Amino acid sequence: DSGVTQTPKHLITATGQRVTLRCSPRSGDLSVYWYQQSLDQGLQFLIQYYNGEERAKGNILERFSAQQFPDLHSELNLSSLELGDSALYFCASSRPGQGGGEAFFGQGTRLTVV
Amino acid sequence: AQKVTQAQTEISVVEKEDVTLDCVYETRDTTYYLFWYKQPPSGELVFLIRRNSFDEQNEISGRYSWNFQKSTSSFNFTITASQVVDSAVYFCALLDRGSTLGRLYFGRGTQLTVWP
């Protein structure tokens, strides 16, 4: 158990809909990262938050957004969903000053858009 | 630019064989970290090892060993006496100072199948 909790584990929704994925980082970790894993693109970094503030953006679509709350949990919002958004979405967390520290990953949310 | 290449898409071996998974990386930074993760069929990403660029000592952990060679920008992973439970996708990843702290660059993964 990595200590990173993601909910839900599975999500099936229709095109055009909006969903919210939730992540609770390990205790003491201030950074949260979101990654998308698809067959086409592999594991791609989406966005990072550090202590409530956006720190970096990767290949995140404009239809996607995220935030990190004061209790450090994070949510990834995906809207106007398309079939191609079907993927496994991972959240990871790490500690400050843990440069090179391993990012601990949650079990992922498998999103299926039909 | 940072890049990780895992040229082997799929590898199949029979139980008890040794198998090596290759990883080649690119970075302009002199300080960086390399990782291996395992993704079993259940889907989670399991951390296996982290090495920093200043430590080229090979590491052994049970049946797992890692060979880090800066001269060839490689960080290969060997499983000795493979077992069926080793069947998974294995990812190599890079983190360097040129990237945002903690952001990992992943290879495309190698699907390892171990047959009984």
mmCIF file of C-alpha atoms in Angstrom:
data_model
loop_
_atom_site.group_PDB
_atom_site.id
_atom_site.type_symbol
_atom_site.label_atom_id
_atom_site.label_comp_id
_atom_site.label_asym_id
_atom_site.label_seq_id
_atom_site.Cartn_x
_atom_site.Cartn_y
_atom_site.Cartn_z
ATOM 1 C CA ASP A 1 0.000 0.000 0.000
ATOM 2 C CA SER A 2 1.593 3.250 -1.205
ATOM 3 C CA GLY A 3 -0.473 5.429 1.113
ATOM 4 C CA VAL A 4 -1.917 7.393 -1.810
ATOM 5 C CA THR A 5 -5.667 6.915 -2.145
ATOM 6 C CA GLN A 6 -7.621 7.449 -5.323
ATOM 7 C CA THR A 7 -11.351 7.281 -5.782
ATOM 8 C CA PRO A 8 -13.244 5.967 -7.561
ATOM 9 C CA LYS A 9 -11.351 2.945 -8.865
ATOM 10 C CA HIS A 10 -13.551 2.633 -11.907
ATOM 11 C CA LEU A 11 -15.734 5.123 -13.704
ATOM 12 C CA ILE A 12 -17.907 4.646 -16.753
ATOM 13 C CA THR A 13 -19.526 7.665 -18.291
ATOM 14 C CA ALA A 14 -20.875 8.940 -21.577
ATOM 15 C CA THR A 15 -19.315 11.317 -24.040
ATOM 16 C CA GLY A 16 -19.903 14.944 -23.240
ATOM 17 C CA GLN A 17 -20.143 14.354 -19.517
ATOM 18 C CA ARG A 18 -17.994 15.695 -16.706
ATOM 19 C CA VAL A 19 -16.296 13.658 -13.983
ATOM 20 C CA THR A 20 -14.162 14.345 -10.937
ATOM 21 C CA LEU A 21 -11.339 12.115 -9.807
ATOM 22 C CA ARG A 22 -10.113 12.395 -6.262
ATOM 23 C CA CYS A 23 -6.705 11.836 -4.717
ATOM 24 C CA SER A 24 -5.544 11.837 -1.103
ATOM 25 C CA PRO A 25 -1.745 12.032 -0.833
ATOM 26 C CA ARG A 26 0.416 10.277 1.736
ATOM 27 C CA SER A 27 0.515 11.943 5.093
ATOM 28 C CA GLY A 28 3.128 14.711 5.043
ATOM 29 C CA ASP A 29 3.391 14.921 1.262
ATOM 30 C CA LEU A 30 2.757 18.402 -0.114
ATOM 31 C CA SER A 31 3.137 17.654 -3.808
ATOM 32 C CA VAL A 32 0.489 15.929 -5.852
ATOM 33 C CA TYR A 33 0.966 14.857 -9.451
ATOM 34 C CA TRP A 34 -1.548 13.616 -11.978
ATOM 35 C CA TYR A 35 -0.602 11.240 -14.782
ATOM 36 C CA GLN A 36 -2.613 9.745 -17.592
ATOM 37 C CA GLN A 37 -1.876 6.298 -18.946
ATOM 38 C CA SER A 38 -3.315 5.448 -22.345
ATOM 39 C CA LEU A 39 -2.384 2.883 -24.941
ATOM 40 C CA ASP A 40 -1.489 5.591 -27.422
ATOM 41 C CA GLN A 41 0.528 7.935 -25.258
ATOM 42 C CA GLY A 42 1.840 5.765 -22.460
ATOM 43 C CA LEU A 43 2.302 7.420 -19.080
ATOM 44 C CA GLN A 44 2.044 11.175 -19.463
ATOM 45 C CA PHE A 45 2.413 13.854 -16.844
ATOM 46 C CA LEU A 46 -0.629 16.117 -16.635
ATOM 47 C CA ILE A 47 -0.171 18.564 -13.789
ATOM 48 C CA GLN A 48 1.503 19.118 -10.427
ATOM 49 C CA TYR A 49 0.317 20.945 -7.329
ATOM 50 C CA TYR A 50 2.433 21.903 -4.377
ATOM 51 C CA ASN A 51 0.781 22.946 -1.138
ATOM 52 C CA GLY A 52 -2.302 24.182 -2.902
ATOM 53 C CA GLU A 53 -0.647 25.936 -5.809
ATOM 54 C CA GLU A 54 -0.190 24.792 -9.357
ATOM 55 C CA ARG A 55 3.488 24.118 -9.922
ATOM 56 C CA ALA A 56 3.739 22.666 -13.412
ATOM 57 C CA LYS A 57 1.652 21.662 -16.349
ATOM 58 C CA GLY A 58 2.303 18.908 -18.788
ATOM 59 C CA ASN A 59 0.162 17.612 -21.597
ATOM 60 C CA ILE A 60 -3.116 18.545 -19.999
ATOM 61 C CA LEU A 61 -6.052 19.416 -22.204
ATOM 62 C CA GLU A 62 -7.983 22.632 -21.667
ATOM 63 C CA ARG A 63 -11.035 20.515 -20.916
ATOM 64 C CA PHE A 64 -9.204 19.175 -17.889
ATOM 65 C CA SER A 65 -8.502 21.063 -14.702
ATOM 66 C CA ALA A 66 -7.267 20.268 -11.250
ATOM 67 C CA GLN A 67 -6.983 21.766 -7.818
ATOM 68 C CA GLN A 68 -5.450 20.992 -4.478
ATOM 69 C CA PHE A 69 -7.391 21.818 -1.353
ATOM 70 C CA PRO A 70 -6.152 23.083 2.041
ATOM 71 C CA ASP A 71 -6.229 19.538 3.413
ATOM 72 C CA LEU A 72 -3.910 18.663 0.491
ATOM 73 C CA HIS A 73 -6.244 16.315 -1.283
ATOM 74 C CA SER A 74 -6.559 16.946 -4.986
ATOM 75 C CA GLU A 75 -9.245 16.637 -7.604
ATOM 76 C CA LEU A 76 -8.895 16.251 -11.349
ATOM 77 C CA ASN A 77 -11.891 17.462 -13.300
ATOM 78 C CA LEU A 78 -12.464 16.167 -16.796
ATOM 79 C CA SER A 79 -15.210 17.770 -18.842
ATOM 80 C CA SER A 80 -16.776 17.403 -22.279
ATOM 81 C CA LEU A 81 -15.454 13.889 -22.252
ATOM 82 C CA GLU A 82 -14.496 12.179 -25.465
ATOM 83 C CA LEU A 83 -13.908 8.533 -26.245
ATOM 84 C CA GLY A 84 -10.184 9.228 -26.385
ATOM 85 C CA ASP A 85 -10.168 10.317 -22.762
ATOM 86 C CA SER A 86 -10.627 6.717 -21.722
ATOM 87 C CA ALA A 87 -7.496 5.921 -19.760
ATOM 88 C CA LEU A 88 -6.032 5.060 -16.403
ATOM 89 C CA TYR A 89 -5.467 8.194 -14.344
ATOM 90 C CA PHE A 90 -2.865 8.065 -11.621
ATOM 91 C CA CYS A 91 -2.176 10.375 -8.765
ATOM 92 C CA ALA A 92 1.218 10.451 -7.068
ATOM 93 C CA SER A 93 2.592 12.355 -4.109
ATOM 94 C CA SER A 94 5.979 13.271 -2.717
ATOM 95 C CA ARG A 95 7.530 15.262 0.123
ATOM 96 C CA PRO A 96 9.201 18.673 0.027
ATOM 97 C CA GLY A 97 12.943 18.522 -0.385
ATOM 98 C CA GLN A 98 12.559 15.013 -1.632
ATOM 99 C CA GLY A 99 14.315 15.821 -4.836
ATOM 100 C CA GLY A 100 14.758 12.501 -6.419
ATOM 101 C CA GLY A 101 12.459 10.964 -3.917
ATOM 102 C CA GLU A 102 10.302 8.279 -5.322
ATOM 103 C CA ALA A 103 6.836 9.423 -6.195
ATOM 104 C CA PHE A 104 4.313 7.105 -4.605
ATOM 105 C CA PHE A 105 1.411 6.264 -6.840
ATOM 106 C CA GLY A 106 -2.183 5.544 -6.052
ATOM 107 C CA GLN A 107 -3.957 2.562 -7.548
ATOM 108 C CA GLY A 108 -5.403 4.677 -10.321
ATOM 109 C CA THR A 109 -8.865 5.468 -11.600
ATOM 110 C CA ARG A 110 -9.845 3.641 -14.723
ATOM 111 C CA LEU A 111 -12.074 5.925 -16.773
ATOM 112 C CA THR A 112 -14.136 4.503 -19.600
ATOM 113 C CA VAL A 113 -16.002 6.906 -21.841
ATOM 114 C CA VAL A 114 -18.745 5.287 -23.920
ATOM 115 C CA ALA B 1 15.204 17.240 -23.585
ATOM 116 C CA GLN B 2 14.484 14.370 -21.295
ATOM 117 C CA LYS B 3 13.684 11.033 -22.809
ATOM 118 C CA VAL B 4 13.525 7.436 -21.717
ATOM 119 C CA THR B 5 13.637 4.606 -24.212
ATOM 120 C CA GLN B 6 12.658 1.045 -23.508
ATOM 121 C CA ALA B 7 13.277 -0.629 -26.811
ATOM 122 C CA GLN B 8 11.862 -3.990 -25.772
ATOM 123 C CA THR B 9 8.104 -3.831 -26.071
ATOM 124 C CA GLU B 10 7.488 -7.432 -25.030
ATOM 125 C CA ILE B 11 9.634 -10.197 -23.604
ATOM 126 C CA SER B 12 8.590 -13.778 -22.950
ATOM 127 C CA VAL B 13 10.621 -16.195 -20.894
ATOM 128 C CA VAL B 14 10.091 -19.502 -19.194
ATOM 129 C CA GLU B 15 10.173 -19.705 -15.438
ATOM 130 C CA LYS B 16 13.646 -19.791 -13.891
ATOM 131 C CA GLU B 17 15.246 -18.048 -16.834
ATOM 132 C CA ASP B 18 17.106 -14.810 -16.236
ATOM 133 C CA VAL B 19 15.823 -11.761 -18.072
ATOM 134 C CA THR B 20 17.202 -8.258 -18.580
ATOM 135 C CA LEU B 21 15.061 -5.240 -19.321
ATOM 136 C CA ASP B 22 16.845 -2.409 -21.071
ATOM 137 C CA CYS B 23 16.490 1.289 -20.384
ATOM 138 C CA VAL B 24 18.309 4.125 -22.113
ATOM 139 C CA TYR B 25 17.824 7.712 -21.061
ATOM 140 C CA GLU B 26 18.633 11.175 -22.316
ATOM 141 C CA THR B 27 19.154 14.251 -20.218
ATOM 142 C CA ARG B 28 21.364 17.305 -20.301
ATOM 143 C CA ASP B 29 21.505 17.530 -16.563
ATOM 144 C CA THR B 30 24.316 16.156 -14.466
ATOM 145 C CA THR B 31 22.055 15.555 -11.496
ATOM 146 C CA TYR B 32 19.212 13.211 -12.108
ATOM 147 C CA TYR B 33 17.448 10.147 -10.757
ATOM 148 C CA LEU B 34 16.386 6.946 -12.396
ATOM 149 C CA PHE B 35 13.547 4.721 -11.344
ATOM 150 C CA TRP B 36 11.981 1.395 -12.143
ATOM 151 C CA TYR B 37 8.330 0.703 -11.535
ATOM 152 C CA LYS B 38 6.337 -2.495 -11.918
ATOM 153 C CA GLN B 39 2.753 -2.514 -13.124
ATOM 154 C CA PRO B 40 1.113 -5.895 -12.532
ATOM 155 C CA PRO B 41 -2.134 -6.861 -14.252
ATOM 156 C CA SER B 42 -4.077 -5.277 -11.396
ATOM 157 C CA GLY B 43 -2.871 -1.907 -12.688
ATOM 158 C CA GLU B 44 -1.122 -0.192 -9.814
ATOM 159 C CA LEU B 45 2.375 1.240 -10.180
ATOM 160 C CA VAL B 46 4.785 -0.286 -7.716
ATOM 161 C CA PHE B 47 8.054 1.477 -6.979
ATOM 162 C CA LEU B 48 11.065 -0.826 -7.279
ATOM 163 C CA ILE B 49 14.210 1.282 -7.140
ATOM 164 C CA ARG B 50 15.669 4.778 -7.352
ATOM 165 C CA ARG B 51 19.260 5.613 -8.265
ATOM 166 C CA ASN B 52 20.902 9.001 -8.382
ATOM 167 C CA SER B 53 23.353 10.029 -11.045
ATOM 168 C CA PHE B 54 26.287 10.143 -8.648
ATOM 169 C CA ASP B 55 25.980 6.567 -7.555
ATOM 170 C CA GLU B 56 26.974 4.130 -10.241
ATOM 171 C CA GLN B 57 27.210 1.143 -7.978
ATOM 172 C CA ASN B 58 25.112 -1.738 -9.126
ATOM 173 C CA GLU B 59 22.430 -2.834 -6.747
ATOM 174 C CA ILE B 60 21.009 -6.214 -5.914
ATOM 175 C CA SER B 61 17.797 -6.889 -4.067
ATOM 176 C CA GLY B 62 16.925 -10.534 -3.896
ATOM 177 C CA ARG B 63 16.343 -11.756 -7.433
ATOM 178 C CA TYR B 64 16.440 -8.190 -8.790
ATOM 179 C CA SER B 65 19.561 -6.346 -9.836
ATOM 180 C CA TRP B 66 20.221 -3.078 -11.584
ATOM 181 C CA ASN B 67 23.147 -2.041 -13.757
ATOM 182 C CA PHE B 68 23.640 1.709 -14.059
ATOM 183 C CA GLN B 69 26.174 2.877 -16.647
ATOM 184 C CA LYS B 70 26.495 6.615 -17.197
ATOM 185 C CA SER B 71 28.882 6.097 -20.095
ATOM 186 C CA THR B 72 26.113 4.504 -22.119
ATOM 187 C CA SER B 73 23.196 6.300 -20.405
ATOM 188 C CA SER B 74 21.674 2.998 -19.483
ATOM 189 C CA PHE B 75 19.953 1.650 -16.407
ATOM 190 C CA ASN B 76 19.152 -1.986 -17.035
ATOM 191 C CA PHE B 77 17.128 -4.258 -14.814
ATOM 192 C CA THR B 78 17.760 -7.974 -14.453
ATOM 193 C CA ILE B 79 15.475 -10.532 -12.877
ATOM 194 C CA THR B 80 17.245 -13.730 -11.953
ATOM 195 C CA ALA B 81 15.380 -17.033 -11.888
ATOM 196 C CA SER B 82 12.166 -15.424 -13.075
ATOM 197 C CA GLN B 83 8.821 -16.487 -11.665
ATOM 198 C CA VAL B 84 5.293 -16.324 -13.010
ATOM 199 C CA VAL B 85 4.522 -13.577 -10.494
ATOM 200 C CA ASP B 86 7.106 -11.384 -12.216
ATOM 201 C CA SER B 87 4.769 -11.074 -15.194
ATOM 202 C CA ALA B 88 3.979 -7.396 -15.471
ATOM 203 C CA VAL B 89 4.774 -4.234 -17.383
ATOM 204 C CA TYR B 90 7.984 -2.633 -16.196
ATOM 205 C CA PHE B 91 8.619 1.070 -16.585
ATOM 206 C CA CYS B 92 11.853 2.956 -16.418
ATOM 207 C CA ALA B 93 11.593 6.634 -15.489
ATOM 208 C CA LEU B 94 13.805 9.706 -15.243
ATOM 209 C CA LEU B 95 13.678 12.710 -12.974
ATOM 210 C CA ASP B 96 16.174 15.517 -13.439
ATOM 211 C CA ARG B 97 16.719 19.017 -12.166
ATOM 212 C CA GLY B 98 15.742 20.412 -15.521
ATOM 213 C CA SER B 99 12.222 19.208 -14.962
ATOM 214 C CA THR B 100 9.814 20.238 -12.331
ATOM 215 C CA LEU B 101 10.735 18.622 -9.082
ATOM 216 C CA GLY B 102 9.133 15.242 -8.880
ATOM 217 C CA ARG B 103 7.893 15.076 -12.428
ATOM 218 C CA LEU B 104 8.825 11.744 -13.937
ATOM 219 C CA TYR B 105 9.486 10.991 -17.586
ATOM 220 C CA PHE B 106 8.498 7.422 -18.329
ATOM 221 C CA GLY B 107 9.545 4.999 -21.002
ATOM 222 C CA ARG B 108 6.823 3.152 -22.887
ATOM 223 C CA GLY B 109 7.290 0.074 -20.755
ATOM 224 C CA THR B 110 8.276 -3.527 -21.356
ATOM 225 C CA GLN B 111 5.648 -6.241 -21.022
ATOM 226 C CA LEU B 112 7.287 -9.237 -19.379
ATOM 227 C CA THR B 113 5.511 -12.563 -19.531
ATOM 228 C CA VAL B 114 6.911 -15.461 -17.561
ATOM 229 C CA TRP B 115 5.516 -18.833 -18.559
ATOM 230 C CA PRO B 116 5.363 -21.755 -16.150
#
